[in-house]
Short mmCIF file of C-alpha atoms and ligand atoms in Angstrom, two decimals:
data_model
loop_
_atom_site.label_atom_id
_atom_site.label_comp_id
_atom_site.label_asym_id
_atom_site.label_seq_id
_atom_site.Cartn_x
_atom_site.Cartn_y
_atom_site.Cartn_z
CA MET A 1 0.00 0.00 0.00
CA PRO A 2 1.70 3.26 -1.09
CA LEU A 3 2.14 5.95 1.58
CA VAL A 4 1.12 8.80 -0.69
CA PRO A 5 -1.95 9.21 -2.91
CA PRO A 6 -1.37 8.50 -6.63
CA TYR A 7 -1.66 12.20 -7.61
CA ILE A 8 1.30 13.01 -5.30
CA ALA A 9 3.32 10.05 -6.54
CA ALA A 10 2.76 11.27 -10.12
CA LEU A 11 3.88 14.85 -9.38
CA ARG A 12 7.22 16.19 -10.48
CA PRO A 13 8.74 18.50 -7.87
CA TYR A 14 9.01 22.19 -8.76
CA GLU A 15 11.98 22.57 -11.02
CA ALA A 16 13.76 25.85 -10.35
CA GLY A 17 16.14 27.45 -12.85
CA ARG A 18 19.79 26.34 -12.60
CA SER A 19 21.95 28.17 -10.08
CA SER A 20 25.06 30.15 -11.03
CA GLU A 21 27.20 27.93 -8.81
CA GLU A 22 25.98 24.77 -10.56
CA VAL A 23 26.79 26.14 -14.02
CA ARG A 24 30.11 27.60 -12.87
CA ARG A 25 31.20 24.21 -11.59
CA GLU A 26 29.90 22.20 -14.55
CA PHE A 27 31.68 24.25 -17.19
CA GLY A 28 34.66 25.48 -15.13
CA LEU A 29 33.68 29.14 -15.57
CA VAL A 30 34.77 32.19 -13.60
CA ARG A 31 31.79 34.44 -14.30
CA VAL A 32 28.22 33.35 -14.73
CA ILE A 33 25.20 35.55 -15.51
CA LYS A 34 21.81 34.26 -14.44
CA LEU A 35 18.96 35.41 -16.64
CA ALA A 36 16.72 32.50 -15.80
CA SER A 37 14.35 33.32 -12.96
CA ASN A 38 12.98 36.83 -13.61
CA GLU A 39 14.88 38.26 -10.66
CA ASN A 40 15.94 41.89 -10.24
CA PRO A 41 19.54 42.21 -11.50
CA LEU A 42 20.13 45.25 -9.27
CA GLY A 43 19.92 43.20 -6.09
CA PRO A 44 17.51 43.84 -3.22
CA SER A 45 15.86 47.20 -2.48
CA PRO A 46 18.26 49.13 -0.18
CA LEU A 47 15.40 50.40 1.99
CA ALA A 48 14.20 46.82 2.45
CA LEU A 49 17.68 45.85 3.64
CA GLU A 50 17.74 48.76 6.04
CA ARG A 51 14.40 47.79 7.56
CA MET A 52 15.53 44.19 7.88
CA ARG A 53 18.66 45.27 9.76
CA ASP A 54 16.49 47.36 12.10
CA ALA A 55 14.26 44.36 12.75
CA THR A 56 17.00 41.96 13.82
CA GLY A 57 16.78 43.00 17.49
CA ALA A 58 13.29 41.47 17.67
CA LEU A 59 14.18 38.08 16.24
CA ASN A 60 13.76 36.39 19.61
CA LEU A 61 10.03 37.16 19.37
CA TYR A 62 7.38 35.47 17.24
CA PRO A 63 6.18 37.64 14.34
CA ASN A 64 2.64 39.03 14.18
CA GLY A 65 1.43 37.18 11.08
CA GLY A 66 2.13 40.05 8.70
CA LEU A 67 -0.12 42.54 10.44
CA ASP A 68 2.25 45.53 10.10
CA LEU A 69 2.65 44.96 6.39
CA ARG A 70 -1.08 44.41 5.93
CA ARG A 71 -1.75 47.72 7.67
CA GLU A 72 0.75 49.51 5.47
CA LEU A 73 -0.69 47.98 2.29
CA ALA A 74 -4.23 48.84 3.41
CA ARG A 75 -3.16 52.44 3.96
CA GLN A 76 -1.41 52.75 0.62
CA TYR A 77 -4.18 51.11 -1.39
CA ASP A 78 -7.03 52.65 0.57
CA VAL A 79 -8.63 49.36 1.58
CA ARG A 80 -9.26 47.82 4.99
CA VAL A 81 -6.71 45.61 6.69
CA GLU A 82 -9.35 42.82 6.52
CA ASN A 83 -8.98 42.91 2.74
CA VAL A 84 -5.24 42.19 2.80
CA ILE A 85 -3.13 39.11 3.45
CA ALA A 86 0.66 38.78 3.58
CA GLY A 87 2.52 35.51 3.18
CA SER A 88 5.70 33.70 2.23
CA GLY A 89 5.76 34.90 -1.34
CA SER A 90 2.70 34.94 -3.53
CA GLU A 91 3.18 31.20 -3.87
CA GLY A 92 2.77 30.85 -0.12
CA ILE A 93 -0.61 32.54 -0.39
CA MET A 94 -1.51 30.49 -3.47
CA SER A 95 -0.87 27.34 -1.50
CA ASN A 96 -3.29 28.58 1.18
CA ILE A 97 -5.91 29.27 -1.47
CA ILE A 98 -5.60 25.71 -2.75
CA ARG A 99 -5.97 24.39 0.80
CA ALA A 100 -8.85 26.62 1.79
CA PHE A 101 -11.07 26.45 -1.26
CA LEU A 102 -10.66 23.20 -3.16
CA CYS A 103 -12.80 20.16 -2.42
CA ASP A 104 -12.19 16.74 -4.00
CA GLU A 105 -14.79 17.10 -6.74
CA ASP A 106 -13.72 20.65 -7.74
CA GLU A 107 -11.76 21.55 -10.85
CA THR A 108 -9.13 24.17 -11.61
CA LEU A 109 -8.99 25.93 -14.94
CA THR A 110 -6.18 27.90 -16.56
CA THR A 111 -4.12 28.25 -19.70
CA GLU A 112 -1.82 25.55 -21.02
CA SER A 113 1.77 25.85 -19.77
CA ALA A 114 0.74 28.18 -16.97
CA PHE A 115 3.22 29.40 -14.35
CA ILE A 116 4.85 26.23 -13.09
CA GLY A 117 4.31 27.16 -9.43
CA PHE A 118 0.54 27.12 -9.88
CA GLN A 119 0.66 23.89 -11.91
CA THR A 120 2.54 22.11 -9.13
CA LEU A 121 0.36 23.45 -6.32
CA ALA A 122 -2.94 22.72 -8.06
CA LYS A 123 -1.91 19.23 -9.10
CA SER A 124 -0.76 18.47 -5.55
CA ARG A 125 -4.39 18.69 -4.45
CA GLY A 126 -5.40 15.84 -6.73
CA VAL A 127 -8.37 17.62 -8.32
CA ALA A 128 -8.97 17.89 -12.07
CA TYR A 129 -6.59 20.40 -13.64
CA ARG A 130 -8.00 21.69 -16.93
CA THR A 131 -6.39 23.99 -19.46
CA VAL A 132 -7.08 25.64 -22.78
CA PRO A 133 -4.38 26.41 -25.38
CA TYR A 134 -2.78 29.82 -25.76
CA LYS A 135 -3.99 32.04 -28.54
CA ASP A 136 -0.95 33.64 -30.12
CA TRP A 137 0.87 33.21 -26.77
CA HIS A 138 -1.88 35.06 -24.89
CA TYR A 139 -4.48 33.71 -22.49
CA ASP A 140 -7.49 32.81 -24.61
CA LEU A 141 -10.11 34.20 -22.25
CA GLU A 142 -12.96 33.47 -24.62
CA ALA A 143 -12.02 29.79 -24.79
CA LEU A 144 -11.52 29.72 -21.01
CA ALA A 145 -14.99 31.15 -20.46
CA GLY A 146 -16.36 28.39 -22.68
CA GLN A 147 -14.75 25.74 -20.46
CA ILE A 148 -16.26 26.90 -17.17
CA ASN A 149 -18.61 24.26 -15.80
CA GLU A 150 -20.45 23.57 -12.54
CA ARG A 151 -17.29 22.04 -11.03
CA THR A 152 -14.93 24.88 -11.84
CA LYS A 153 -13.76 26.29 -8.50
CA ILE A 154 -10.47 28.10 -9.21
CA ILE A 155 -9.58 29.98 -12.38
CA TYR A 156 -5.93 31.00 -12.46
CA LEU A 157 -4.92 34.00 -14.58
CA ALA A 158 -1.41 35.48 -14.49
CA ASN A 159 -1.24 39.01 -15.87
CA PRO A 160 1.43 39.66 -17.11
CA ASN A 161 1.89 36.00 -17.74
CA ASN A 162 4.91 33.87 -17.00
CA PRO A 163 6.44 32.41 -19.19
CA THR A 164 5.11 34.37 -22.19
CA GLY A 165 5.30 37.92 -20.76
CA THR A 166 2.00 38.81 -22.46
CA ILE A 167 -1.02 40.54 -20.92
CA PHE A 168 -4.75 40.38 -21.40
CA THR A 169 -6.47 43.74 -21.57
CA ARG A 170 -9.08 45.41 -19.38
CA HIS A 171 -11.63 44.97 -22.13
CA GLU A 172 -10.88 41.25 -22.47
CA PHE A 173 -11.09 40.71 -18.73
CA ASP A 174 -14.38 42.61 -18.41
CA ARG A 175 -15.94 40.45 -21.10
CA PHE A 176 -14.55 37.28 -19.52
CA TYR A 177 -15.81 38.19 -16.07
CA THR A 178 -19.44 38.28 -17.20
CA ASN A 179 -19.14 34.51 -17.80
CA VAL A 180 -17.75 33.62 -14.38
CA PRO A 181 -20.26 32.40 -11.78
CA GLU A 182 -19.95 33.76 -8.25
CA ARG A 183 -19.04 30.32 -6.89
CA ALA A 184 -15.80 30.24 -8.90
CA LEU A 185 -12.75 32.02 -7.53
CA ILE A 186 -10.44 33.89 -9.88
CA ILE A 187 -6.80 34.14 -8.84
CA LEU A 188 -5.36 37.17 -10.58
CA ASP A 189 -1.65 36.63 -10.23
CA GLU A 190 -0.01 40.01 -10.69
CA ALA A 191 3.56 39.09 -9.75
CA TYR A 192 4.76 41.34 -12.59
CA PHE A 193 2.14 44.07 -12.33
CA GLU A 194 4.64 46.90 -11.72
CA TYR A 195 6.13 46.31 -15.18
CA ALA A 196 2.75 46.59 -16.91
CA LYS A 197 0.86 49.06 -14.74
CA ASP A 198 1.54 52.09 -16.95
CA ASN A 199 0.08 50.43 -19.99
CA PRO A 200 -3.43 51.99 -20.28
CA ARG A 201 -4.83 48.69 -21.59
CA TYR A 202 -3.62 46.79 -18.52
CA PRO A 203 -6.42 45.91 -16.08
CA ASP A 204 -4.95 46.72 -12.67
CA SER A 205 -7.14 44.41 -10.61
CA MET A 206 -7.27 46.83 -7.68
CA HIS A 207 -9.88 48.63 -9.75
CA TYR A 208 -12.08 45.57 -9.50
CA ARG A 209 -13.68 44.98 -6.16
CA TYR A 210 -15.28 41.66 -7.04
CA ASP A 211 -16.14 39.23 -4.24
CA ASN A 212 -14.70 36.23 -6.08
CA VAL A 213 -11.38 37.68 -7.22
CA ILE A 214 -8.15 37.55 -5.28
CA THR A 215 -5.19 39.62 -6.44
CA LEU A 216 -1.74 38.27 -5.67
CA ARG A 217 1.41 40.38 -5.78
CA THR A 218 4.98 39.91 -4.73
CA PHE A 219 8.15 41.63 -3.60
CA SER A 220 10.21 38.95 -5.35
CA LYS A 221 10.45 40.64 -8.73
CA VAL A 222 10.80 44.40 -9.08
CA TYR A 223 11.84 44.87 -5.43
CA GLY A 224 14.56 42.24 -5.68
CA LEU A 225 13.45 40.25 -2.65
CA ALA A 226 12.91 36.73 -4.05
CA GLY A 227 15.18 35.24 -1.39
CA ILE A 228 13.31 36.57 1.64
CA ARG A 229 9.86 35.22 0.58
CA ILE A 230 7.28 37.94 0.91
CA GLY A 231 4.10 38.48 -1.08
CA TYR A 232 0.60 39.81 -0.53
CA GLY A 233 -2.97 39.54 -1.68
CA PHE A 234 -6.13 41.64 -1.80
CA ALA A 235 -9.66 40.27 -1.70
CA HIS A 236 -13.09 40.45 -0.11
CA GLN A 237 -12.81 40.22 3.67
CA GLU A 238 -14.60 36.86 3.88
CA LEU A 239 -12.14 35.36 1.47
CA ILE A 240 -9.21 36.75 3.43
CA ALA A 241 -10.73 35.57 6.72
CA ASN A 242 -10.88 32.01 5.37
CA LEU A 243 -7.31 32.17 4.12
CA LEU A 244 -6.15 33.36 7.53
CA LYS A 245 -7.63 30.20 9.04
CA VAL A 246 -5.28 27.95 7.06
CA LYS A 247 -2.21 30.19 6.88
CA LEU A 248 0.72 29.28 9.13
CA PRO A 249 0.21 31.69 12.03
CA PHE A 250 3.76 33.03 12.07
CA GLU A 251 4.15 33.50 8.35
CA PRO A 252 5.63 35.82 7.06
CA SER A 253 8.80 36.01 9.11
CA THR A 254 9.81 39.17 10.96
CA LEU A 255 12.55 39.92 8.43
CA ALA A 256 10.32 39.25 5.44
CA GLN A 257 7.64 41.57 6.78
CA ALA A 258 10.21 44.31 7.49
CA ALA A 259 11.60 43.90 3.97
CA GLY A 260 8.15 44.34 2.45
CA ILE A 261 7.48 47.51 4.42
CA GLY A 262 10.87 48.94 3.46
CA ALA A 263 10.42 48.03 -0.20
CA LEU A 264 7.03 49.75 -0.41
CA ALA A 265 8.74 53.00 0.60
CA ASP A 266 11.60 52.58 -1.86
CA LYS A 267 10.20 54.58 -4.77
CA GLU A 268 13.66 55.42 -6.08
CA PHE A 269 14.65 51.76 -6.37
CA LEU A 270 11.34 50.94 -8.02
CA HIS A 271 11.82 53.69 -10.58
CA HIS A 272 15.40 52.72 -11.30
CA SER A 273 14.48 49.04 -11.67
CA LEU A 274 11.62 49.79 -14.06
CA GLU A 275 13.80 52.05 -16.19
CA LEU A 276 16.54 49.46 -16.44
CA ASN A 277 14.02 46.78 -17.33
CA ALA A 278 12.33 48.83 -20.05
CA ARG A 279 15.71 49.52 -21.65
CA GLY A 280 16.76 45.87 -21.33
CA LEU A 281 13.55 44.52 -22.78
CA LYS A 282 13.81 46.78 -25.81
CA PHE A 283 17.44 45.89 -26.37
CA LEU A 284 16.98 42.15 -25.92
CA SER A 285 13.92 41.83 -28.09
CA ALA A 286 15.44 43.93 -30.90
CA SER A 287 18.72 42.00 -30.76
CA LEU A 288 17.00 38.62 -30.68
CA GLN A 289 14.83 39.54 -33.62
CA GLU A 290 17.90 40.68 -35.54
CA LEU A 291 19.26 37.21 -35.03
CA GLY A 292 16.18 35.86 -36.77
CA LEU A 293 14.54 34.51 -33.63
CA THR A 294 10.82 34.49 -32.95
CA VAL A 295 10.33 36.71 -29.90
CA VAL A 296 7.02 37.11 -28.07
CA ALA A 297 6.30 40.79 -27.25
CA SER A 298 6.59 41.12 -23.48
CA GLU A 299 5.13 43.49 -20.87
CA SER A 300 7.24 42.03 -18.10
CA ASN A 301 10.89 41.49 -17.15
CA LEU A 302 11.31 38.45 -19.38
CA THR A 303 11.40 37.56 -23.05
CA MET A 304 10.22 34.27 -24.45
CA ILE A 305 11.69 32.94 -27.66
CA VAL A 306 10.12 30.23 -29.74
CA LEU A 307 12.52 27.93 -31.57
CA PRO A 308 11.69 25.65 -34.46
CA SER A 309 12.19 22.52 -32.35
CA GLU A 310 12.78 21.15 -28.87
CA GLU A 311 16.28 20.00 -29.86
CA GLN A 312 17.28 23.47 -30.99
CA ALA A 313 15.95 25.04 -27.79
CA ALA A 314 17.92 22.53 -25.71
CA GLN A 315 21.05 23.11 -27.77
CA LEU A 316 20.81 26.87 -27.45
CA THR A 317 20.31 26.64 -23.67
CA THR A 318 23.41 24.44 -23.37
CA GLU A 319 25.56 26.56 -25.67
CA LEU A 320 24.68 29.66 -23.65
CA ALA A 321 25.38 27.90 -20.34
CA MET A 322 28.80 26.90 -21.66
CA GLN A 323 29.48 30.60 -22.12
CA GLY A 324 28.26 31.41 -18.63
CA ILE A 325 24.75 32.63 -19.51
CA ILE A 326 21.91 30.81 -17.76
CA VAL A 327 18.53 31.07 -19.47
CA ARG A 328 15.42 29.06 -18.67
CA SER A 329 14.41 26.07 -20.70
CA LEU A 330 10.61 25.94 -20.67
CA LYS A 331 10.40 22.19 -20.99
CA SER A 332 9.06 21.78 -17.47
CA PHE A 333 6.33 24.34 -18.23
CA GLY A 334 5.27 22.17 -21.16
CA LEU A 335 6.91 24.32 -23.85
CA PRO A 336 10.05 22.37 -24.79
CA GLN A 337 10.65 24.42 -27.96
CA CYS A 338 10.77 27.71 -26.01
CA ILE A 339 13.28 29.43 -23.78
CA ARG A 340 12.86 32.38 -21.50
CA ILE A 341 15.43 35.09 -20.90
CA SER A 342 15.06 37.54 -18.01
CA THR A 343 16.37 41.07 -18.40
CA GLY A 344 19.68 41.75 -16.67
CA THR A 345 21.82 44.85 -16.18
CA ASP A 346 22.80 46.67 -19.38
CA GLY A 347 26.15 44.88 -19.33
CA GLU A 348 24.56 41.47 -18.75
CA ASN A 349 22.11 41.98 -21.60
CA ARG A 350 24.94 42.94 -23.95
CA ARG A 351 26.94 39.93 -22.85
CA CYS A 352 23.94 37.67 -23.44
CA VAL A 353 23.52 38.96 -27.00
CA GLU A 354 27.26 38.55 -27.67
CA ALA A 355 27.04 34.98 -26.42
CA LEU A 356 23.96 34.32 -28.58
CA ASN A 357 25.85 35.63 -31.59
CA SER A 358 28.52 33.03 -31.14
CA THR A 359 26.15 30.08 -30.79
CA SER A 360 24.93 27.96 -33.68
CA ILE A 361 21.64 29.85 -33.51
CA ARG A 362 21.85 31.36 -37.00
CA ALA A 363 22.07 27.91 -38.58
CA CYS A 364 19.34 26.79 -36.24
CA VAL A 365 16.78 29.46 -37.15
CA SER A 366 17.51 29.29 -40.85
CA VAL A 367 16.05 25.78 -40.74
CA LYS A 368 12.56 27.35 -40.30
C1 LIG B 1 3.42 34.42 -12.36
C2 LIG B 1 4.19 34.22 -11.11
N1 LIG B 1 3.53 34.16 -9.95
C3 LIG B 1 4.18 33.99 -8.79
C4 LIG B 1 5.54 33.86 -8.75
C5 LIG B 1 6.22 33.57 -7.45
O1 LIG B 1 6.28 34.66 -6.70
P1 LIG B 1 6.77 34.57 -5.18
O2 LIG B 1 8.25 34.62 -5.20
O3 LIG B 1 6.13 35.76 -4.56
O4 LIG B 1 6.24 33.30 -4.60
C6 LIG B 1 6.28 33.91 -9.92
C7 LIG B 1 7.74 33.73 -9.88
O5 LIG B 1 8.40 33.47 -10.82
C8 LIG B 1 5.58 34.10 -11.12
O6 LIG B 1 6.24 34.13 -12.28
#
């Protein structure tokens, strides 16, 4: 008799991007540039670091479950503290949503090759996981609406999306929403919202106060705090109250909470990071297109390229790694012919393009 249920036995553990140390050792390199996990190449927000240092004196005490950060977010977004949750990254909160809302007979619905973190979490619950194909690398909201049935409990939408970097528009979301019954919960994962928020077509979900929508955001990306694990969510107070029942009581940690509060105040770092990213995205996508590659237009801090075959994508990933550039193979997402490149510093982006120029990529794309 197996110890775990079959849906756990069948799961593949979350596969993170390769670390710099791993690649350095494998290829005997001195310098490695990691453009694989959509992290901020500038490092962590300095104000976040300052607040973390200030908080160290209280590390002998249990934290207060994110209350200080929730209060600060409520103040800044003009909502009540009861509408806000803080957790160990947005994935921490996502895991609580899965625990709190899914029953055995429920179904989840999302796009094909959705963010791998959601795929893993949803499948770990053993309920039906249903998807619809992308439409030109965008969420096909019309097709998704057509797939909603009486068992659909969670609909997961990442906007901007990972791994494609694309967005759906306000207009598309409004039309989609009219098809969603009240008993289905929409997770609007806005991990990359800061990168898209100035696009007038982008539907900042804080403008929607729907009872069955939860917005998730994170400090992992533009604030450079992926390593401390801090994220937050906004929703109707009943929804938040239920999530608080299943959340680990002392999550997030004292340091993570302090980092979040510091980061929210760090407007200069935010501005600098967004500027660098916009420049990097433009440079990378123009350079990749010049090389003859198919690049998906991105509103995020990543660029997805589509290669003619799985073999060519794998070869390119390896050839880049050998030159000390780590990019993300999207095989584990279910897109083996695609790779994802995160924006780096100006120097890192240039180095990445130089490295690409010396791979066999030209021969590879001319096969198309
Ligand atoms: C769409 C999306 N959601 C959530 C996350 C995870 O965020 P966090 O670090 O806050 O758990 C990521 C990280 O890559 C992401 O791409």
